[in-house]
Short mmCIF file of C-alpha atoms in Angstrom, two decimals:
data_model
loop_
_atom_site.label_atom_id
_atom_site.label_comp_id
_atom_site.label_asym_id
_atom_site.label_seq_id
_atom_site.Cartn_x
_atom_site.Cartn_y
_atom_site.Cartn_z
CA MET A 1 -31.59 -11.82 99.64
CA GLU A 2 -32.23 -14.18 102.56
CA MET A 3 -34.22 -14.01 105.78
CA ARG A 4 -31.18 -14.54 108.08
CA PRO A 5 -33.21 -14.36 111.33
CA LEU A 6 -30.12 -14.73 113.56
CA LEU A 7 -29.12 -11.20 112.57
CA LEU A 8 -32.17 -10.10 114.57
CA LEU A 9 -31.06 -11.98 117.70
CA PRO A 10 -31.33 -8.94 120.07
CA GLU A 11 -34.88 -8.20 118.88
CA ILE A 12 -35.84 -11.89 119.20
CA ILE A 13 -34.39 -12.07 122.72
CA LEU A 14 -36.35 -9.02 123.84
CA PHE A 15 -39.64 -10.20 122.31
CA LEU A 16 -39.33 -13.71 123.76
CA GLY A 17 -38.28 -12.18 127.08
CA GLY A 18 -41.47 -10.12 127.05
CA LEU A 19 -43.57 -13.25 126.42
CA VAL A 20 -41.84 -15.15 129.24
CA VAL A 21 -42.35 -12.24 131.64
CA LEU A 22 -46.01 -11.93 130.68
CA LEU A 23 -46.78 -15.63 131.04
CA SER A 24 -44.70 -16.30 134.15
CA GLY A 25 -46.18 -13.27 135.89
CA SER A 26 -49.62 -14.86 135.62
CA PHE A 27 -48.52 -17.80 137.78
CA LEU A 28 -46.47 -15.97 140.40
CA ALA A 29 -47.76 -14.62 143.69
CA ARG A 30 -47.66 -10.86 144.11
CA ASP A 31 -44.77 -11.01 146.58
CA ARG A 32 -42.73 -13.02 144.03
CA GLN A 33 -43.31 -10.80 141.00
CA TRP A 34 -39.72 -9.57 141.40
CA VAL A 35 -38.72 -12.75 139.57
CA THR A 36 -40.16 -11.26 136.36
CA ARG A 37 -38.00 -8.17 136.88
CA VAL A 38 -34.94 -10.42 137.00
CA VAL A 39 -36.07 -12.19 133.80
CA ALA A 40 -36.58 -8.82 132.08
CA ALA A 41 -33.14 -7.64 133.22
CA VAL A 42 -31.51 -10.83 131.92
CA ALA A 43 -33.26 -10.39 128.56
CA LEU A 44 -32.07 -6.78 128.28
CA LEU A 45 -28.49 -7.69 129.22
CA ALA A 46 -28.51 -10.61 126.77
CA ALA A 47 -29.82 -8.36 123.99
CA ALA A 48 -27.17 -5.71 124.71
CA THR A 49 -24.45 -8.38 124.79
CA ALA A 50 -25.61 -9.89 121.48
CA ALA A 51 -25.65 -6.42 119.93
CA ALA A 52 -22.17 -5.63 121.24
CA THR A 53 -20.84 -8.95 119.92
CA SER A 54 -21.98 -8.18 116.38
CA PHE A 55 -21.11 -4.46 116.60
CA ALA A 56 -17.67 -4.76 115.01
CA GLY A 57 -18.90 -6.89 112.09
CA PRO A 58 -19.62 -5.64 108.57
CA ALA A 59 -22.95 -4.06 107.67
CA GLU A 60 -25.47 -6.71 106.61
CA MET A 61 -29.09 -6.93 105.54
CA ALA A 62 -31.71 -9.26 107.02
CA MET A 63 -35.29 -10.21 106.21
CA GLU A 64 -34.75 -10.05 102.46
CA GLY A 65 -33.13 -6.64 102.51
CA THR A 66 -35.71 -4.86 104.66
CA PHE A 67 -33.70 -4.63 107.90
CA ALA A 68 -30.21 -3.13 108.17
CA VAL A 69 -27.72 -4.48 110.71
CA ASP A 70 -24.98 -1.85 110.81
CA VAL A 71 -23.24 0.49 113.26
CA THR A 72 -26.38 2.62 113.58
CA THR A 73 -28.55 -0.36 114.48
CA GLY A 74 -25.84 -1.60 116.85
CA VAL A 75 -25.69 1.68 118.75
CA ALA A 76 -29.50 1.82 118.96
CA ARG A 77 -29.66 -1.76 120.29
CA ILE A 78 -27.05 -1.18 123.00
CA VAL A 79 -28.33 2.23 124.11
CA ALA A 80 -32.01 1.20 124.13
CA ALA A 81 -31.38 -2.07 126.01
CA LEU A 82 -29.15 -0.48 128.65
CA GLY A 83 -31.51 2.48 128.95
CA ALA A 84 -34.45 0.14 129.57
CA LEU A 85 -32.30 -1.64 132.17
CA VAL A 86 -31.93 1.65 134.07
CA VAL A 87 -35.73 2.03 133.94
CA LEU A 88 -36.06 -1.41 135.54
CA VAL A 89 -33.90 -0.15 138.41
CA LEU A 90 -36.26 2.81 138.85
CA ALA A 91 -39.21 0.42 138.78
CA SER A 92 -37.67 -1.54 141.69
CA ASP A 93 -38.61 1.31 144.02
CA GLU A 94 -41.90 2.25 142.45
CA ILE A 95 -43.86 -0.85 141.42
CA ASP A 96 -42.26 -3.65 143.42
CA GLY A 97 -45.13 -5.92 144.54
CA SER A 98 -47.79 -3.92 142.68
CA PRO A 99 -50.67 -5.81 140.97
CA ARG A 100 -49.42 -4.92 137.46
CA GLU A 101 -45.67 -5.38 137.98
CA SER A 102 -45.04 -8.20 135.48
CA GLU A 103 -47.33 -6.59 132.86
CA THR A 104 -45.30 -3.38 133.12
CA TYR A 105 -42.02 -5.20 132.43
CA ALA A 106 -43.54 -7.16 129.54
CA LEU A 107 -44.90 -4.01 127.89
CA MET A 108 -41.51 -2.30 128.29
CA LEU A 109 -39.77 -5.22 126.56
CA PHE A 110 -42.29 -5.22 123.69
CA ALA A 111 -41.96 -1.45 123.24
CA THR A 112 -38.16 -1.75 123.26
CA THR A 113 -38.40 -4.44 120.57
CA GLY A 114 -40.49 -2.07 118.44
CA THR A 115 -37.91 0.66 119.00
CA LEU A 116 -35.12 -1.58 117.70
CA ILE A 117 -37.18 -2.58 114.66
CA LEU A 118 -37.73 1.10 113.87
CA ALA A 119 -34.00 1.77 114.21
CA GLY A 120 -33.03 -0.95 111.73
CA ALA A 121 -35.92 -0.55 109.28
CA ASP A 122 -34.80 -0.21 105.67
CA ASP A 123 -38.27 -0.54 104.23
CA LEU A 124 -41.41 1.57 104.73
CA LEU A 125 -43.51 -1.45 105.73
CA ILE A 126 -40.99 -2.38 108.45
CA VAL A 127 -41.22 1.21 109.67
CA ALA A 128 -44.98 0.74 110.01
CA VAL A 129 -44.52 -2.55 111.89
CA GLY A 130 -41.98 -0.99 114.25
CA PHE A 131 -44.24 2.02 114.81
CA LEU A 132 -47.17 -0.15 115.88
CA LEU A 133 -45.07 -2.45 118.08
CA ALA A 134 -43.44 0.52 119.81
CA SER A 135 -46.70 2.49 120.19
CA ILE A 136 -49.36 0.04 121.38
CA PRO A 137 -47.52 -1.02 124.60
CA LEU A 138 -47.10 2.66 125.51
CA TYR A 139 -50.86 3.19 125.79
CA GLY A 140 -51.08 0.42 128.37
CA LEU A 141 -47.96 1.58 130.21
CA ILE A 142 -49.29 5.11 130.65
CA GLY A 143 -52.69 3.97 131.90
CA ILE A 144 -51.37 1.21 134.15
CA ALA A 145 -50.99 3.68 137.05
CA ARG A 146 -54.83 3.68 137.24
CA THR A 147 -55.15 7.31 138.34
CA PRO A 148 -57.44 9.91 136.74
CA GLN A 149 -54.41 11.76 135.35
CA ALA A 150 -52.93 8.55 133.93
CA ALA A 151 -56.26 7.56 132.36
CA GLU A 152 -56.59 10.97 130.71
CA ALA A 153 -52.99 10.85 129.45
CA ALA A 154 -53.44 7.29 128.12
CA LEU A 155 -56.61 8.25 126.24
CA LYS A 156 -54.97 11.36 124.82
CA THR A 157 -51.89 9.40 123.74
CA TYR A 158 -54.06 6.69 122.18
CA LEU A 159 -56.14 9.16 120.15
CA ILE A 160 -53.13 11.13 118.94
CA GLY A 161 -51.24 7.90 118.27
CA ALA A 162 -54.13 6.53 116.20
CA LEU A 163 -54.27 9.76 114.19
CA PHE A 164 -50.55 9.86 113.48
CA GLY A 165 -50.48 6.11 112.83
CA ILE A 166 -53.10 6.57 110.11
CA LEU A 167 -51.06 9.50 108.80
CA LEU A 168 -47.93 7.34 108.62
CA LEU A 169 -49.74 4.52 106.82
CA ALA A 170 -51.25 7.03 104.39
CA GLY A 171 -47.75 8.33 103.65
CA VAL A 172 -46.48 4.81 103.05
CA THR A 173 -49.41 4.19 100.69
CA ILE A 174 -48.74 7.39 98.71
CA LEU A 175 -45.03 6.65 98.34
CA TYR A 176 -45.78 3.08 97.27
CA GLY A 177 -48.35 4.38 94.82
CA VAL A 178 -45.85 6.64 93.02
CA THR A 179 -42.83 4.31 93.16
CA ALA A 180 -44.28 0.76 93.29
CA THR A 181 -41.76 -0.09 96.03
CA THR A 182 -41.36 0.29 99.77
CA SER A 183 -37.66 -0.60 99.85
CA TYR A 184 -35.22 2.21 100.62
CA ALA A 185 -32.76 0.65 98.17
CA ASP A 186 -35.09 1.54 95.30
CA LEU A 187 -36.81 4.65 96.66
CA THR A 188 -34.06 7.17 95.91
CA ARG A 189 -34.03 6.50 92.17
CA ARG A 190 -37.79 6.11 91.76
CA LEU A 191 -38.73 9.13 93.90
CA ALA A 192 -36.58 11.35 91.66
CA ASP A 193 -38.89 10.56 88.74
CA ALA A 194 -42.16 10.73 90.74
CA PRO A 195 -44.50 13.78 90.94
CA ALA A 196 -42.98 16.20 93.46
CA GLY A 197 -46.32 17.00 95.12
CA ALA A 198 -47.13 13.37 95.82
CA VAL A 199 -43.61 12.70 97.09
CA ALA A 200 -43.83 15.70 99.42
CA ALA A 201 -47.22 14.60 100.77
CA GLY A 202 -46.04 11.03 101.34
CA VAL A 203 -42.75 11.92 103.04
CA VAL A 204 -44.34 14.60 105.25
CA ALA A 205 -46.99 12.10 106.38
CA VAL A 206 -44.39 9.45 107.27
CA LEU A 207 -42.24 12.01 109.09
CA GLY A 208 -45.33 13.21 110.95
CA GLY A 209 -45.99 9.69 112.21
CA LEU A 210 -42.38 9.33 113.33
CA MET A 211 -42.62 12.67 115.15
CA PHE A 212 -45.40 11.21 117.29
CA LYS A 213 -43.10 8.37 118.28
CA ALA A 214 -40.21 10.77 118.89
CA GLY A 215 -42.39 13.23 120.81
CA GLY A 216 -41.50 16.15 118.55
CA VAL A 217 -43.61 18.83 116.83
CA PRO A 218 -46.28 18.29 115.50
CA GLY A 219 -46.87 14.95 117.28
CA HIS A 220 -45.81 16.16 120.72
CA PHE A 221 -49.15 16.95 122.45
CA TRP A 222 -49.25 13.75 124.49
CA VAL A 223 -45.71 13.99 125.95
CA PRO A 224 -46.14 16.45 128.89
CA ASP A 225 -49.46 14.89 129.98
CA ALA A 226 -48.00 11.37 129.85
CA ALA A 227 -44.82 12.43 131.68
CA GLN A 228 -46.92 13.97 134.44
CA GLY A 229 -49.72 11.40 134.68
CA ALA A 230 -47.81 8.13 134.27
CA GLY A 231 -45.66 6.51 136.93
CA GLY A 232 -42.09 7.78 137.27
CA ALA A 233 -40.40 4.73 135.72
CA VAL A 234 -42.88 4.67 132.85
CA ALA A 235 -42.42 8.42 132.28
CA ALA A 236 -38.65 7.92 132.12
CA PHE A 237 -39.13 5.09 129.62
CA LEU A 238 -41.58 6.74 127.24
CA THR A 239 -39.66 10.03 127.06
CA THR A 240 -36.38 8.25 126.29
CA ILE A 241 -36.40 4.82 124.66
CA PRO A 242 -38.93 5.25 121.79
CA LYS A 243 -37.08 8.38 120.62
CA ILE A 244 -34.03 6.28 119.76
CA GLY A 245 -35.85 4.25 117.12
CA ALA A 246 -38.02 7.09 115.78
CA VAL A 247 -35.19 9.58 115.21
CA ILE A 248 -32.96 6.97 113.55
CA ALA A 249 -35.89 5.88 111.34
CA ALA A 250 -36.38 9.53 110.33
CA TYR A 251 -32.65 9.80 109.54
CA ARG A 252 -32.68 6.69 107.33
CA LEU A 253 -35.74 7.96 105.44
CA VAL A 254 -34.38 11.49 104.86
CA ALA A 255 -31.00 10.06 103.76
CA THR A 256 -32.74 8.19 100.93
CA LEU A 257 -34.64 11.20 99.55
CA PRO A 258 -33.55 12.80 96.27
CA ASP A 259 -32.77 16.51 96.01
CA THR A 260 -35.92 17.29 94.04
CA LEU A 261 -37.43 19.02 97.10
CA PRO A 262 -35.79 21.10 99.92
CA TRP A 263 -35.84 18.38 102.59
CA PRO A 264 -33.16 20.02 104.81
CA LEU A 265 -35.34 23.13 105.07
CA LEU A 266 -38.46 21.11 105.97
CA VAL A 267 -36.76 18.97 108.64
CA GLY A 268 -34.81 22.00 109.87
CA LEU A 269 -38.07 23.90 110.43
CA LEU A 270 -39.46 20.93 112.37
CA ALA A 271 -36.29 20.96 114.48
CA VAL A 272 -36.54 24.68 115.25
CA ALA A 273 -40.27 24.45 116.01
CA SER A 274 -39.73 21.51 118.37
CA MET A 275 -36.81 23.00 120.31
CA THR A 276 -38.44 26.44 120.56
CA LEU A 277 -41.93 25.28 121.56
CA GLY A 278 -40.54 22.79 124.08
CA ASN A 279 -38.35 25.42 125.71
CA LEU A 280 -41.04 28.11 125.84
CA ALA A 281 -43.65 25.75 127.30
CA ALA A 282 -41.21 24.44 129.94
CA TYR A 283 -40.86 27.95 131.41
CA TRP A 284 -44.28 27.83 133.06
CA GLN A 285 -44.15 24.35 134.55
CA THR A 286 -43.99 23.73 138.30
CA ASP A 287 -44.29 19.91 138.24
CA PRO A 288 -40.77 18.53 137.67
CA ARG A 289 -41.93 15.61 135.50
CA ARG A 290 -44.09 17.88 133.32
CA LEU A 291 -41.11 20.21 132.98
CA LEU A 292 -38.97 17.28 131.88
CA GLY A 293 -41.75 16.26 129.47
CA TRP A 294 -41.54 19.61 127.68
CA SER A 295 -37.75 19.43 127.94
CA THR A 296 -37.80 16.19 125.95
CA VAL A 297 -39.85 17.92 123.24
CA SER A 298 -37.08 20.51 122.91
CA GLN A 299 -34.42 17.78 122.90
CA VAL A 300 -36.10 16.19 119.87
CA GLY A 301 -35.48 19.48 118.08
CA TYR A 302 -31.74 19.21 118.73
CA LEU A 303 -31.80 15.56 117.61
CA LEU A 304 -33.47 16.56 114.33
CA VAL A 305 -30.60 18.90 113.39
CA PRO A 306 -28.36 16.07 112.09
CA VAL A 307 -31.45 14.47 110.51
CA ALA A 308 -31.98 17.67 108.51
CA VAL A 309 -28.49 17.35 107.00
CA ALA A 310 -28.61 13.57 106.53
CA GLY A 311 -26.44 12.52 103.59
CA ARG A 312 -24.98 16.01 103.18
CA THR A 313 -22.08 15.75 105.59
CA ASP A 314 -20.11 12.88 107.10
CA LEU A 315 -20.65 14.38 110.56
CA ALA A 316 -24.43 13.93 110.53
CA LEU A 317 -24.82 10.28 111.51
CA PRO A 318 -22.04 10.03 114.15
CA SER A 319 -23.24 13.24 115.81
CA LEU A 320 -26.81 11.89 115.92
CA LEU A 321 -25.71 8.63 117.53
CA LEU A 322 -23.50 10.45 120.05
CA TYR A 323 -26.33 12.82 120.99
CA LEU A 324 -28.83 9.94 121.31
CA ALA A 325 -26.54 8.07 123.71
CA GLY A 326 -25.91 11.21 125.76
CA TYR A 327 -29.56 12.21 125.86
CA THR A 328 -30.62 8.72 127.01
CA ILE A 329 -28.21 8.69 129.95
CA THR A 330 -28.87 12.27 130.99
CA ASN A 331 -32.66 12.23 130.69
CA LEU A 332 -32.86 8.99 132.69
CA SER A 333 -30.70 10.58 135.38
CA ALA A 334 -33.08 13.54 135.72
CA PHE A 335 -36.14 11.28 135.90
CA ALA A 336 -34.35 9.04 138.42
CA VAL A 337 -34.21 11.98 140.83
CA THR A 338 -37.99 12.40 140.55
CA THR A 339 -38.60 8.70 141.21
CA ALA A 340 -36.19 8.88 144.17
CA LEU A 341 -38.43 11.61 145.65
CA PRO A 342 -41.89 10.59 144.34
CA VAL A 343 -43.95 12.77 146.69
CA HIS A 344 -42.12 15.96 145.71
CA ARG A 345 -44.20 17.06 142.72
CA ASP A 346 -43.45 20.78 142.87
CA LEU A 347 -40.18 22.52 142.10
CA ASP A 348 -40.35 24.49 145.34
CA SER A 349 -40.63 21.27 147.36
CA TYR A 350 -37.01 20.51 146.41
CA ARG A 351 -35.89 23.44 148.55
CA GLY A 352 -32.88 22.41 150.60
CA MET A 353 -32.56 18.92 149.10
CA GLY A 354 -29.00 19.56 147.93
CA ARG A 355 -27.93 20.45 151.48
CA THR A 356 -29.37 17.33 153.12
CA HIS A 357 -28.56 14.91 150.29
CA PRO A 358 -25.53 16.33 148.45
CA TRP A 359 -25.05 13.32 146.12
CA LEU A 360 -28.63 13.39 144.94
CA GLY A 361 -28.51 17.16 144.58
CA ALA A 362 -25.28 16.95 142.60
CA SER A 363 -26.80 14.26 140.37
CA LEU A 364 -29.75 16.51 139.60
CA VAL A 365 -27.49 19.47 138.81
CA VAL A 366 -25.32 17.34 136.50
CA ALA A 367 -28.42 15.95 134.75
CA LEU A 368 -30.08 19.33 134.23
CA LEU A 369 -26.90 21.13 133.16
CA GLY A 370 -26.20 18.12 130.96
CA LEU A 371 -29.56 18.59 129.23
CA VAL A 372 -28.58 22.22 128.66
CA GLY A 373 -25.37 21.03 127.05
CA THR A 374 -22.82 22.16 129.62
CA PRO A 375 -19.27 20.72 129.43
CA PRO A 376 -17.93 18.20 130.24
CA THR A 377 -21.14 16.16 129.92
CA ILE A 378 -21.81 13.84 126.97
CA VAL A 379 -24.76 15.98 125.78
CA PHE A 380 -22.32 18.88 125.34
CA ALA A 381 -20.25 16.73 122.99
CA GLY A 382 -23.41 15.66 121.15
CA LYS A 383 -24.69 19.21 120.79
CA LEU A 384 -21.29 20.46 119.66
CA THR A 385 -21.00 17.83 116.96
CA THR A 386 -24.58 18.26 115.72
CA THR A 387 -24.05 21.99 115.26
CA ALA A 388 -20.75 21.23 113.53
CA ALA A 389 -22.66 18.94 111.17
CA ALA A 390 -25.22 21.69 110.41
CA TRP A 391 -22.41 24.18 109.78
CA ASP A 392 -20.47 21.73 107.59
CA ALA A 393 -23.61 21.08 105.51
CA GLY A 394 -24.08 24.81 104.89
CA HIS A 395 -26.98 25.55 107.26
CA PRO A 396 -25.65 28.17 109.72
CA TRP A 397 -29.20 29.25 110.61
CA LEU A 398 -29.66 25.88 112.33
CA VAL A 399 -26.51 26.54 114.38
CA VAL A 400 -27.91 29.91 115.45
CA ALA A 401 -31.25 28.31 116.38
CA VAL A 402 -29.52 25.68 118.52
CA PHE A 403 -27.39 28.32 120.27
CA VAL A 404 -30.34 30.64 121.02
CA ASN A 405 -32.51 27.79 122.30
CA THR A 406 -29.67 26.41 124.42
CA VAL A 407 -29.25 29.75 126.17
CA ALA A 408 -33.01 30.10 126.60
CA SER A 409 -33.35 26.62 128.11
CA LEU A 410 -30.83 27.43 130.85
CA PHE A 411 -33.33 29.64 132.66
CA TYR A 412 -36.04 27.03 133.29
CA TYR A 413 -33.51 24.41 134.34
CA LEU A 414 -32.17 26.99 136.82
CA ARG A 415 -35.71 27.37 138.19
CA TRP A 416 -35.33 23.79 139.44
CA ILE A 417 -31.67 23.98 140.47
CA ALA A 418 -32.05 27.18 142.52
CA PRO A 419 -34.36 25.78 145.25
CA VAL A 420 -32.26 22.62 145.54
CA TYR A 421 -29.51 24.60 147.26
CA SER A 422 -31.72 27.18 148.96
CA GLN A 423 -32.18 27.21 152.70
CA ARG A 424 -35.44 25.71 153.95
CA PRO A 425 -37.55 27.99 156.17
CA SER A 426 -36.48 27.45 159.78
CA GLY A 427 -40.03 26.72 160.98
CA GLU A 428 -40.51 23.97 158.43
CA VAL A 429 -37.21 22.34 159.37
CA ALA A 430 -38.07 22.43 163.07
CA GLU A 431 -41.43 20.75 162.49
CA SER A 432 -40.30 17.92 160.25
CA GLY A 433 -36.64 17.48 161.04
CA GLU A 434 -34.09 18.38 158.38
CA ARG A 435 -32.98 14.80 157.74
CA THR A 436 -36.47 13.37 157.41
CA VAL A 437 -37.96 15.90 154.96
CA PHE A 438 -36.41 14.02 152.06
CA ALA A 439 -36.44 10.24 152.08
CA PRO A 440 -34.92 9.20 148.74
CA LYS A 441 -35.67 5.74 147.38
CA VAL A 442 -32.43 3.77 147.41
CA PHE A 443 -32.46 2.23 143.91
CA SER A 444 -33.59 5.40 142.15
CA ALA A 445 -31.10 7.59 144.01
CA SER A 446 -28.31 5.15 143.12
CA ALA A 447 -29.41 5.11 139.46
CA ALA A 448 -29.42 8.92 139.42
CA ALA A 449 -25.88 9.08 140.79
CA VAL A 450 -24.50 6.39 138.46
CA THR A 451 -26.07 7.87 135.31
CA ALA A 452 -24.95 11.38 136.24
CA LEU A 453 -21.40 10.09 136.73
CA LEU A 454 -21.61 8.26 133.39
CA SER A 455 -22.76 11.48 131.72
CA VAL A 456 -19.57 13.20 132.85
CA LEU A 457 -17.21 10.25 132.19
CA LEU A 458 -18.59 9.68 128.68
CA GLY A 459 -18.35 13.39 128.03
CA ILE A 460 -14.66 13.31 128.94
CA GLY A 461 -14.20 10.21 126.76
CA ALA A 462 -16.35 11.50 123.89
CA GLY A 463 -13.37 11.42 121.54
CA LEU A 464 -13.02 7.66 121.99
CA LEU A 465 -16.77 7.14 121.48
CA TRP A 466 -16.59 9.21 118.31
CA GLN A 467 -13.86 6.96 116.93
CA ILE A 468 -15.91 3.84 117.73
CA ILE A 469 -19.09 4.98 115.97
CA THR A 470 -17.25 6.37 112.95
#
């Protein structure tokens, strides 16, 4: 095995881009901090281009067999880089000229680098490195808003992250202790001969750490507070991008496990708990970003369905990648609407928005129905294929759980859609003027419309995407 560092070109570009943004921001005046946004955008585009260039090549291993460069890593690189690019567009409205603008972009690039390392990790120690690199910037990003809510959310995320980070490292230690290796290439054979109790404890601990990064049960407690307390662009980032690496890392780990323990049942229970708890908690939310925070917890449950059947059906991995791409686009679209209307922090305050701003209202409807899994959006294709994977692997109870939770989730998304097309009270309109009640931010509103349109177009072309990733 060789190091072959050029195989990690997208990760290197993003990390160096983060350093350049961080250093250059220290020497730029506040009114010229937009330059660092351009640098960050160039780095993200370059990383996505490098990933797309190597996408069609054969699967290879880098860093002495600890990092896999294959179709899965390629999809994660492209989706994460382009998703972070959309977040930069949202940041154009929100933090342009703010005192911490360049630091925000640098932390986003570092966290995206950690996400990509998690996605390609083929060794438990690389998983730990990716976890730390993806987690530590998030604490700063959440607290950078410098509000009491953001400070509380940052502290909560830090404490929970430290706990689950220790849990992950403990799991890595246990698995190394019983197998004398951290490489996935050797784990399958050696875990089959190891004590089942120790293997179960080690794998559960590693999966628990990854669930913190993914924002799923049992590591989900920080997600709604961070989504509500952080800035809009940061909330969109932390509920979307880190999930890509964490869920793929969980898939690679579960795919290596021997059949000495019922792993599909364990991961399936985590999936059902995450989707059910997220949906039930979202019912009572009135803040749109907190509602979306709980919504992302439920979406992790759907993403874990193909993880539960990893290695047991050929549909598992393509359906996971398709769902991840669809979720990224659709979730960013929903958050873009909230950053377009930053002062509207109550569902009822959206009353009449769809009548005065039909494109923005339509974007929100497409995003929310897309998160439900309504055709012809890309999430519908992802949800359909994930349930097909569960059925094909012989786990119909997971299909039933997905169907029941999908129907249940429709009601709280409708709680947001209903006021969008309701008539505003006549007195309120007369006082404020119907056209001036909503003043959408231009970049965020445009991002919402474009991503909503992409959600539909990719849903229509899901068959072509399926052929590419398979």
